Short mmCIF file of N, CA, C and O in Angstrom, two decimals:
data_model
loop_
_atom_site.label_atom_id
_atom_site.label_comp_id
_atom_site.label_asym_id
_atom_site.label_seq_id
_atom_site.Cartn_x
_atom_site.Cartn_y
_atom_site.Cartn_z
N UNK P 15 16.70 -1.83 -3.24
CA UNK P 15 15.37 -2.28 -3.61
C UNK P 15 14.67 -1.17 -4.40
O UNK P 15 14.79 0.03 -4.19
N UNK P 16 13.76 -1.89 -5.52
CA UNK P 16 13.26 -0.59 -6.15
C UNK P 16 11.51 -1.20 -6.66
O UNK P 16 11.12 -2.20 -7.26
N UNK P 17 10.87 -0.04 -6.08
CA UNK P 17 9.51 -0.25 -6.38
C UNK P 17 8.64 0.34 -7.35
O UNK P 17 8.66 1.57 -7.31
N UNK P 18 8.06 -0.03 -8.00
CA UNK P 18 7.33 0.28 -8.82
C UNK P 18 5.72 0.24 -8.43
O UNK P 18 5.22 -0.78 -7.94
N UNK P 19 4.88 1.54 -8.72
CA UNK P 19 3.14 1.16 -8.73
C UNK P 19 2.92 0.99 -9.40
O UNK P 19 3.77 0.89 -10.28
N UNK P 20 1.37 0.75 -9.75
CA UNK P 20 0.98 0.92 -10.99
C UNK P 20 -0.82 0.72 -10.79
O UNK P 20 -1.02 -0.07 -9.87
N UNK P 21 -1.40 0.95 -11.06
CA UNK P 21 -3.15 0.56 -11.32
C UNK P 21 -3.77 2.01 -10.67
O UNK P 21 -4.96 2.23 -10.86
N UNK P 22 -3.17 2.75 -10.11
CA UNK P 22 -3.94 3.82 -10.25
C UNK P 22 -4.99 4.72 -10.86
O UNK P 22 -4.56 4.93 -11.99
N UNK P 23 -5.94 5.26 -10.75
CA UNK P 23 -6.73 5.97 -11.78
C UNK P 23 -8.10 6.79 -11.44
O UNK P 23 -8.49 6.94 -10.28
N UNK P 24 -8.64 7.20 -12.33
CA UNK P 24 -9.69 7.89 -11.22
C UNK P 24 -10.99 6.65 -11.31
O UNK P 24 -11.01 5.69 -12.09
N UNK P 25 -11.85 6.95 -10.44
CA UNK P 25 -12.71 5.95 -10.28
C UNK P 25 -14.38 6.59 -9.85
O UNK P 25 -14.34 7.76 -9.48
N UNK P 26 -15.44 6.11 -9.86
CA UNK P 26 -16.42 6.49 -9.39
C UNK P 26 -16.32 6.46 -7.75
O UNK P 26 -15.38 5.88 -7.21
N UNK P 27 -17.42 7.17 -6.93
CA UNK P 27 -17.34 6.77 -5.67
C UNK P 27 -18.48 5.15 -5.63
O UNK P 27 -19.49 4.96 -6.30
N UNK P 28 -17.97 4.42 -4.81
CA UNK P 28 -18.39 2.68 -4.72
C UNK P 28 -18.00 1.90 -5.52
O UNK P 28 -18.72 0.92 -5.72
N UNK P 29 -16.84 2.02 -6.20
CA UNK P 29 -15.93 1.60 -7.43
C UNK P 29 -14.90 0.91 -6.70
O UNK P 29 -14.46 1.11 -5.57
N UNK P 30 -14.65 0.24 -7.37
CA UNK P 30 -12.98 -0.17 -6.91
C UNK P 30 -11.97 -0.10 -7.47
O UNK P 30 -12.04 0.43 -8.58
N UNK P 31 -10.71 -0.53 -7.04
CA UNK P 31 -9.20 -0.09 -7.85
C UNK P 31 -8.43 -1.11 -7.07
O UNK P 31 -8.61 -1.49 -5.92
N UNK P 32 -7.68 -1.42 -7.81
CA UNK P 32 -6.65 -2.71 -7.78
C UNK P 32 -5.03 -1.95 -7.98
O UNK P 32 -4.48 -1.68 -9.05
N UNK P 33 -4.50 -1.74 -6.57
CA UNK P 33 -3.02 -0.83 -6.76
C UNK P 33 -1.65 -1.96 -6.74
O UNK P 33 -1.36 -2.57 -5.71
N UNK P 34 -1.15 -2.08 -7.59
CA UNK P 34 0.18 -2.91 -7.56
C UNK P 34 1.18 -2.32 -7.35
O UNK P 34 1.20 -1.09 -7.47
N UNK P 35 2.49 -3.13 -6.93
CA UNK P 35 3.77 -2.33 -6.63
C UNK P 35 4.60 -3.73 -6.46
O UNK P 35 4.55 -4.46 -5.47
N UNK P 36 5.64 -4.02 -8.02
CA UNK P 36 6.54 -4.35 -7.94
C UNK P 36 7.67 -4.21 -7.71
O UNK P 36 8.16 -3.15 -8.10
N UNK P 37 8.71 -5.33 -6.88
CA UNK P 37 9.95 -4.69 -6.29
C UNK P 37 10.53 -6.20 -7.22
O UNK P 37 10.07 -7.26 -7.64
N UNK P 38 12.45 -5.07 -7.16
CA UNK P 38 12.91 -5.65 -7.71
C UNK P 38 14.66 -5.02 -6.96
O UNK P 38 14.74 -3.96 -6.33
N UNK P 39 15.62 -5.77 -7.19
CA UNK P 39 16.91 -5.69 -6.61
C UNK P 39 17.14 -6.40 -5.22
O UNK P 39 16.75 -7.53 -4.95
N UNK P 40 17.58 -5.88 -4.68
CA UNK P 40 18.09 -6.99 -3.47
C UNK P 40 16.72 -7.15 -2.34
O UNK P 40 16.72 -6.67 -1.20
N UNK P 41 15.56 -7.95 -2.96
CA UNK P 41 14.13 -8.15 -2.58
C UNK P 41 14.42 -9.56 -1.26
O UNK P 41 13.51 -10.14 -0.66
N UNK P 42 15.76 -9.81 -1.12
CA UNK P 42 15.71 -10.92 -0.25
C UNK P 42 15.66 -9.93 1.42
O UNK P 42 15.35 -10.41 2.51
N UNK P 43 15.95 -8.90 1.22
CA UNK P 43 16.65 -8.19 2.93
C UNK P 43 14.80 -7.15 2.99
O UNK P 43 14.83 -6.11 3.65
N UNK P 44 13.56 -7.48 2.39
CA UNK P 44 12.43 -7.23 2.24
C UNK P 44 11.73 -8.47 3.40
O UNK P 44 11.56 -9.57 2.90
N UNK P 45 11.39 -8.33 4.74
CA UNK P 45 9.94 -8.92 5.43
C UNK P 45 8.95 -7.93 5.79
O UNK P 45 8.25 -8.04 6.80
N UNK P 46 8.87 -7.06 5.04
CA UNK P 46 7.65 -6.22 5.53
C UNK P 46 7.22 -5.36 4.03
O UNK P 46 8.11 -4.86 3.34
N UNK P 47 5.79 -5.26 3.63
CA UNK P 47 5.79 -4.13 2.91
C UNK P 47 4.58 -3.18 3.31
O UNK P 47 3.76 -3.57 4.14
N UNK P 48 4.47 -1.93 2.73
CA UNK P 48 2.79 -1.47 3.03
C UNK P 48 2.58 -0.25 1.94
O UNK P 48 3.16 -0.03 0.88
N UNK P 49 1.88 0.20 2.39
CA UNK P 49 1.11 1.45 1.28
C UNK P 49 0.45 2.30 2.42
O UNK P 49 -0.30 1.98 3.34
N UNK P 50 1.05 3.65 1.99
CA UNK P 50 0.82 4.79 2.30
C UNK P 50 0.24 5.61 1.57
O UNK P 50 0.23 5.25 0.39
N UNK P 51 -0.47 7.00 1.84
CA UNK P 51 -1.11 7.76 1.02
C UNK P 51 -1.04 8.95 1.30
O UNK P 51 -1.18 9.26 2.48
N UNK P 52 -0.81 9.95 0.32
CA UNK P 52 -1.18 11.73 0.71
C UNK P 52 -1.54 12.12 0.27
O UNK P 52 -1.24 12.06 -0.92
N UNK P 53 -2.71 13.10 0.77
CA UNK P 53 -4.03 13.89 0.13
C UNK P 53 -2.77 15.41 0.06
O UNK P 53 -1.69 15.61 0.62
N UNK P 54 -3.55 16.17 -0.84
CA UNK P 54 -2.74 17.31 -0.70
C UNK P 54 -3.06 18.60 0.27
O UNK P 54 -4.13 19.21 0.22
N UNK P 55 -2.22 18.85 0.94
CA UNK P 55 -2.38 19.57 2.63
C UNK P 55 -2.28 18.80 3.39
O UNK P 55 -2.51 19.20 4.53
N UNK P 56 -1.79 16.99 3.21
CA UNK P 56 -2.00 16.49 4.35
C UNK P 56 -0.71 15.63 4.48
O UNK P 56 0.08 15.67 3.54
N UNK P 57 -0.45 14.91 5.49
CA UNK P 57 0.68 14.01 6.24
C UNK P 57 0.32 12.89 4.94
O UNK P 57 -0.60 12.87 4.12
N UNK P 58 1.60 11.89 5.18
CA UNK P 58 1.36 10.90 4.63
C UNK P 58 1.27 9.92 5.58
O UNK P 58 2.03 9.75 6.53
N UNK P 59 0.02 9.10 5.19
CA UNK P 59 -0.24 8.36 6.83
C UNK P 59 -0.26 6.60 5.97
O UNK P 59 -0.28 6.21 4.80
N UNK P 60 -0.24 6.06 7.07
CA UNK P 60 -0.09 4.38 6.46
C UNK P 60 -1.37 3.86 6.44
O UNK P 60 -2.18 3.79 7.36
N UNK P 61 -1.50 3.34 4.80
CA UNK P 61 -2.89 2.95 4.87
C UNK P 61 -2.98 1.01 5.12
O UNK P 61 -3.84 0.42 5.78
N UNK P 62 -1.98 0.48 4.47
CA UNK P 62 -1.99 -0.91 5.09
C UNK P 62 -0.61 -1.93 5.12
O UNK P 62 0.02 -1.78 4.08
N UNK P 63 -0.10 -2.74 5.88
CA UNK P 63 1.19 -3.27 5.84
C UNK P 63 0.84 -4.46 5.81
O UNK P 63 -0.35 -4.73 5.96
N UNK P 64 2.00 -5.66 5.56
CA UNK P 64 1.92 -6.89 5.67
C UNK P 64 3.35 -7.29 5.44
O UNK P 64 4.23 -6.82 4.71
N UNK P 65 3.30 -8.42 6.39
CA UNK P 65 4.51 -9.22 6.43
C UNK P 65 4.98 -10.26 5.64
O UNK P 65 4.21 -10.99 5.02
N UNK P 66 6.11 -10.36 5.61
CA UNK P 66 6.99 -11.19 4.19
C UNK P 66 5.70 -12.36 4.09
O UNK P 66 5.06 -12.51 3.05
N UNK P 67 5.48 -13.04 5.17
CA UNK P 67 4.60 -14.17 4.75
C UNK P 67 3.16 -14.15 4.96
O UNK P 67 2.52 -15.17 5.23
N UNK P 68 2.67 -13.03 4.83
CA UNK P 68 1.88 -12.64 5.12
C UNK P 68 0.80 -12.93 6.23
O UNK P 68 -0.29 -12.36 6.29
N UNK P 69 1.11 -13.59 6.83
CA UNK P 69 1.48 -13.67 8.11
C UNK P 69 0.32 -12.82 9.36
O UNK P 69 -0.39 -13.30 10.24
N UNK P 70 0.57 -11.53 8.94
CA UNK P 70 0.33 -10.01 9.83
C UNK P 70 -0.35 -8.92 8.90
O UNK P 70 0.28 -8.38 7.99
N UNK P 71 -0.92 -8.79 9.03
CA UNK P 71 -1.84 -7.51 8.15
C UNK P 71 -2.07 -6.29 9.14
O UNK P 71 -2.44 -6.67 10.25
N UNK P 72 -1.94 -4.90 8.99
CA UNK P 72 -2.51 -3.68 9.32
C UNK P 72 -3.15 -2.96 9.07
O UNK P 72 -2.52 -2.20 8.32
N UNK P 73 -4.12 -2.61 9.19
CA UNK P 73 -5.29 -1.04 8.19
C UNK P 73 -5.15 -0.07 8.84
O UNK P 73 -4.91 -0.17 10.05
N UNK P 74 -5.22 0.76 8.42
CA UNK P 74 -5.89 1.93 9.01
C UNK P 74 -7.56 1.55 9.27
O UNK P 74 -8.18 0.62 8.76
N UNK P 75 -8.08 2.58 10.23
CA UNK P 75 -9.19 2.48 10.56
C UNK P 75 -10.04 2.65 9.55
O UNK P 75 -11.18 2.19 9.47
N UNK P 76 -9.15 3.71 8.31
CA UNK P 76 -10.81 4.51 7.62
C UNK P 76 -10.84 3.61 6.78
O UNK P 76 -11.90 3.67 6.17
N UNK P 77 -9.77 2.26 6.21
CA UNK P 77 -9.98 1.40 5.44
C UNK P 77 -10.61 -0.19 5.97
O UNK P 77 -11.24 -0.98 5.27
N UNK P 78 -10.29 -0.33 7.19
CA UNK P 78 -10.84 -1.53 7.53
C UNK P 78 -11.79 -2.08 6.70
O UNK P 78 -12.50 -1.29 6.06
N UNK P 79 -11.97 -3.36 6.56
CA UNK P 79 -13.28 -3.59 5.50
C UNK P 79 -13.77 -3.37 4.26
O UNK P 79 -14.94 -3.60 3.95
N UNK P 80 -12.76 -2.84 3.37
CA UNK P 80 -12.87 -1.95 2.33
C UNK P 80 -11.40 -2.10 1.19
O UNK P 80 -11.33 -2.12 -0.04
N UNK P 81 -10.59 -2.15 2.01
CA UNK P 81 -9.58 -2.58 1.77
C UNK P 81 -8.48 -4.04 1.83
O UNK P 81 -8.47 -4.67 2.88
N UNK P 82 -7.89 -4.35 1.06
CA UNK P 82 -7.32 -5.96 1.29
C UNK P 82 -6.00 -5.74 0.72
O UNK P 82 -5.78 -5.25 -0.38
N UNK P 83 -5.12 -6.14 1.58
CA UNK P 83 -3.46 -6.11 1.21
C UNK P 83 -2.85 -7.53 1.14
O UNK P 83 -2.61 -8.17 2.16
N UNK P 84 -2.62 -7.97 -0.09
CA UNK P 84 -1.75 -8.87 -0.30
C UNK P 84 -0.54 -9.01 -0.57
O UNK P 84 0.11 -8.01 -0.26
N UNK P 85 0.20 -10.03 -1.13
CA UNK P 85 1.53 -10.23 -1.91
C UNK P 85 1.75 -11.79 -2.16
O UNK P 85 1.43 -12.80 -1.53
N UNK P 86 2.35 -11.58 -3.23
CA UNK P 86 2.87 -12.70 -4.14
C UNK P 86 4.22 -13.09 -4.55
O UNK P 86 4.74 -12.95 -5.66
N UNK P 87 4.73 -13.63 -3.46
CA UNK P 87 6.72 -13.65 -2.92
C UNK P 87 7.16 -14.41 -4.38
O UNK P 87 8.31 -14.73 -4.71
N UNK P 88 5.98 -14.61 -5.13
CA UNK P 88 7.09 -15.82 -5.99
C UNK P 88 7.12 -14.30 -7.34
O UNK P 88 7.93 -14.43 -8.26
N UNK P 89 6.44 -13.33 -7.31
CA UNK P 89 6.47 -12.75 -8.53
C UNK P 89 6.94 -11.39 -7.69
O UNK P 89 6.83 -10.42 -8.44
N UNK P 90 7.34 -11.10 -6.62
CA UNK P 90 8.09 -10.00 -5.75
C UNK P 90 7.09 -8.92 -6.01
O UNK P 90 7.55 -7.88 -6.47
N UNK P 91 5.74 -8.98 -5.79
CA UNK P 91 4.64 -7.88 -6.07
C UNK P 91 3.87 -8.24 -4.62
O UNK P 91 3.83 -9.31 -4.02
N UNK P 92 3.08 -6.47 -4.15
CA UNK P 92 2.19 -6.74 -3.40
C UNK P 92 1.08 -6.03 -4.52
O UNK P 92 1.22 -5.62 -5.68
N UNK P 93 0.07 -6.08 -3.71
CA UNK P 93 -1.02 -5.46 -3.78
C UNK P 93 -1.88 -4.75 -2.73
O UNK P 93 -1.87 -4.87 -1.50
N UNK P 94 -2.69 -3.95 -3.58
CA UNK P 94 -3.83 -3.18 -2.45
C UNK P 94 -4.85 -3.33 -3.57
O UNK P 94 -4.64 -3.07 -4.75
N UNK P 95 -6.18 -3.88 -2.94
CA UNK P 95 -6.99 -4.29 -3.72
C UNK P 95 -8.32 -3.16 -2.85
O UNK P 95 -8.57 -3.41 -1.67
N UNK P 96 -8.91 -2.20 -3.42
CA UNK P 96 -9.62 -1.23 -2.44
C UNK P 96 -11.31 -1.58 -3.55
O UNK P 96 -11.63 -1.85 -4.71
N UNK P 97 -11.83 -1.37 -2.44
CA UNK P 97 -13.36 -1.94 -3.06
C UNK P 97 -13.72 -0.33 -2.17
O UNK P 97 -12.94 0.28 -1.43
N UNK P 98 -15.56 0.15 -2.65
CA UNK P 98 -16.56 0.63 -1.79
C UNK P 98 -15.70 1.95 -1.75
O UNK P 98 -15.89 2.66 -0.77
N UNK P 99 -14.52 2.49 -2.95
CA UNK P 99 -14.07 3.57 -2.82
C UNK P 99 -15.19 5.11 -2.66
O UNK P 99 -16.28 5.32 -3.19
N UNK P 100 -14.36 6.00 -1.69
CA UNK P 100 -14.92 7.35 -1.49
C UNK P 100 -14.17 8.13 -1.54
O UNK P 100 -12.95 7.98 -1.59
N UNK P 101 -14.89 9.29 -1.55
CA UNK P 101 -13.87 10.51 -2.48
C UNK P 101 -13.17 11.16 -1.29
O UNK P 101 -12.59 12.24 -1.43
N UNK P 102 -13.20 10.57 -0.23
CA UNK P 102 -11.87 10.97 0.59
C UNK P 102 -10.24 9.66 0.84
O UNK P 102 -9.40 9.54 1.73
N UNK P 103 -10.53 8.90 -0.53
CA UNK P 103 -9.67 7.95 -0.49
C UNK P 103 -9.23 8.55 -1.25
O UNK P 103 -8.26 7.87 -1.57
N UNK P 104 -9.20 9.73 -2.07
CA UNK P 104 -8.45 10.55 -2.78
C UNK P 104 -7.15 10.92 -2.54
O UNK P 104 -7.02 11.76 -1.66
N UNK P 105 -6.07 10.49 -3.12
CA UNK P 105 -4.80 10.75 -2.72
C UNK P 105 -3.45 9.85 -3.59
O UNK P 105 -3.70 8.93 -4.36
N UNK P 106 -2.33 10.21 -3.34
CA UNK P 106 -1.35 9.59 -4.04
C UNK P 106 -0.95 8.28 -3.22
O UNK P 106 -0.88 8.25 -2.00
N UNK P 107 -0.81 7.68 -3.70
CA UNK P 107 -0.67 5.95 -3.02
C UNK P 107 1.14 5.27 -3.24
O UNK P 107 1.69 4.93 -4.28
N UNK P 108 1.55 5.26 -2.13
CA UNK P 108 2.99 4.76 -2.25
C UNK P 108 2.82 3.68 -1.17
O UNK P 108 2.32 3.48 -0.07
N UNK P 109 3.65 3.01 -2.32
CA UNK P 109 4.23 1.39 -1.63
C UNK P 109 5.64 1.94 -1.36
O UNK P 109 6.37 2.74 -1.95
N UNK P 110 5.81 0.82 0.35
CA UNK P 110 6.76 1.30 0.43
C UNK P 110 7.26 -0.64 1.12
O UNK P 110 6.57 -1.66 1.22
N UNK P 111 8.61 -0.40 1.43
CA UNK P 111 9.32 -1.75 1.59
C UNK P 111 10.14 -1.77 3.14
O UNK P 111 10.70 -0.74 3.51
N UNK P 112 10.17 -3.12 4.09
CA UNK P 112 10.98 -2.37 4.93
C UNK P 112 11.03 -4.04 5.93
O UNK P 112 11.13 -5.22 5.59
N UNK P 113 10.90 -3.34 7.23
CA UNK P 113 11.13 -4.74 8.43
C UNK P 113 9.86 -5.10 9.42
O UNK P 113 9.14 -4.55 10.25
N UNK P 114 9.92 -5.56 9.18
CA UNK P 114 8.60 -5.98 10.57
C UNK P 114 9.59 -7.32 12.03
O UNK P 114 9.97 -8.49 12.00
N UNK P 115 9.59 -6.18 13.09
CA UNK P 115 9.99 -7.01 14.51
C UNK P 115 9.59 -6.17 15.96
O UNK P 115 9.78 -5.06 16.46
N UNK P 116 9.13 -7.02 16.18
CA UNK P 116 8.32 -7.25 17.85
C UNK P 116 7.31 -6.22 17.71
O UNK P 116 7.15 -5.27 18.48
N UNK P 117 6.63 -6.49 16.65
CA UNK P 117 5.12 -5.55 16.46
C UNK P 117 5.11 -4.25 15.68
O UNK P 117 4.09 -3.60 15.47
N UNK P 118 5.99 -4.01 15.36
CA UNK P 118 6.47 -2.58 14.40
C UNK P 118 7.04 -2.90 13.22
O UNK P 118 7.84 -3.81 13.01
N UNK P 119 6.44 -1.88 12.21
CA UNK P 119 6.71 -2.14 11.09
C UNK P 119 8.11 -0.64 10.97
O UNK P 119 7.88 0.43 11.54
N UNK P 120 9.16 -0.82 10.33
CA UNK P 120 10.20 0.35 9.74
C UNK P 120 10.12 0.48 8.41
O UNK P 120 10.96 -0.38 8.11
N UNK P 121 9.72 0.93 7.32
CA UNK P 121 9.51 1.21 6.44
C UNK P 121 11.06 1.90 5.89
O UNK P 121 11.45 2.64 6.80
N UNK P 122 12.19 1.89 4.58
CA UNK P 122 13.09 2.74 4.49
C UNK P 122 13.40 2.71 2.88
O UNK P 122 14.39 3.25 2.40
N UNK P 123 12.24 1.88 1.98
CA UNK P 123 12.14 2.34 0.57
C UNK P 123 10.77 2.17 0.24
O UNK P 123 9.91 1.40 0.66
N UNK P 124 10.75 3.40 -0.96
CA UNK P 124 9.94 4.36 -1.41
C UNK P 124 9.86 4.07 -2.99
O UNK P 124 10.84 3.94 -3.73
N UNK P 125 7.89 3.97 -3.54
CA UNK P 125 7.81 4.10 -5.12
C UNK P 125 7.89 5.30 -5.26
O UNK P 125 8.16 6.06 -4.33
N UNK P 126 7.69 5.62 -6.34
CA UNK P 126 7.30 7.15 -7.05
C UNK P 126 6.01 7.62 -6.59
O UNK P 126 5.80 8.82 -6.45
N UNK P 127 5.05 6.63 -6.34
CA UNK P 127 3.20 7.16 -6.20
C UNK P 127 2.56 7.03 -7.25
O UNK P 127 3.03 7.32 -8.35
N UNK P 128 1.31 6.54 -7.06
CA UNK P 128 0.40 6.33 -7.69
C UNK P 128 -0.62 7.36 -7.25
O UNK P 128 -0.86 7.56 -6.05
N UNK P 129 -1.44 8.22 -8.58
CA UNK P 129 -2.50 8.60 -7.87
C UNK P 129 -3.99 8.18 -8.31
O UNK P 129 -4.56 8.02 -9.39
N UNK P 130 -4.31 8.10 -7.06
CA UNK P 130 -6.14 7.55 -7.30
C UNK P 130 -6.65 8.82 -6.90
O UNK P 130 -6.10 9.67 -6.19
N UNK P 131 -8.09 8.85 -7.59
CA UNK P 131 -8.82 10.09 -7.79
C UNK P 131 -10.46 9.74 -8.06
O UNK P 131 -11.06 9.62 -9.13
N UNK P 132 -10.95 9.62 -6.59
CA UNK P 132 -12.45 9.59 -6.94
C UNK P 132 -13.14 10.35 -6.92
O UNK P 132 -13.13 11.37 -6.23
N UNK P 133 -13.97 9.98 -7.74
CA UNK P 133 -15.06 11.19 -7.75
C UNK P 133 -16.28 11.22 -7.02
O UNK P 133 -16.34 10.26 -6.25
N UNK P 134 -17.31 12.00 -7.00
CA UNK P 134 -18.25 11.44 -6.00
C UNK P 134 -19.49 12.00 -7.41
O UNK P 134 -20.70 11.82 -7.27
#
């Protein structure tokens, strides 16, 4: 499986940004995807997941409400659609691809990253 981002960019703070990530290759053995992020000095932590049918959604806390994770099985793309951005949403943004069973998501492919960059 191979992913691609894309919509990254810098933005005002209370701006929004629209992050895509198309997959492509053997996209049938794909029921789970999400997006992760890393600030620099920091972990890469999971900012939101969703299941093949979308089905199941996850946030992180600091995005709840702010953030919206979709996908579109017929064009093999998700999205992260982030509204009410702040300049600690600052960071490189990877989609990543994987399994979702009995409440856990396994994540085991990786885009390149996107980076978003707000300003305040």
């Amino acid at each position: 499986v191979q992913l691609v981002e894309s919509g990254g960019g810098l933005v005002q703070a209370g701006g929004s940004l629209r992050l895509s990530c198309a997959a492509s290759g053997n996209t049938f053995s794909i029921n789970a995807m999400g997006w992760y992020r890393q600030a620099p000095g920091k972990q890469r932590d999971l900012v939101a997941a969703i299941t093949s049918n979308g089905g199941s959604t996850n946030y992180a806390d600091s995005v709840k409400g702010r953030f919206t994770i979709s996908r579109d099985n017929a064009k093999n793309t998700m999205y992260l659609q982030m509204t009410s951005l702040k300049p600690e949403d600052t960071a490189v943004y990877y989609c990543t691809s994987g399994h979702y069973s009995r409440g856990s998501y396994t994540f085991n492919n990786w885009g390149q990253g996107t980076q978003v960059t707000v300003s305040s």
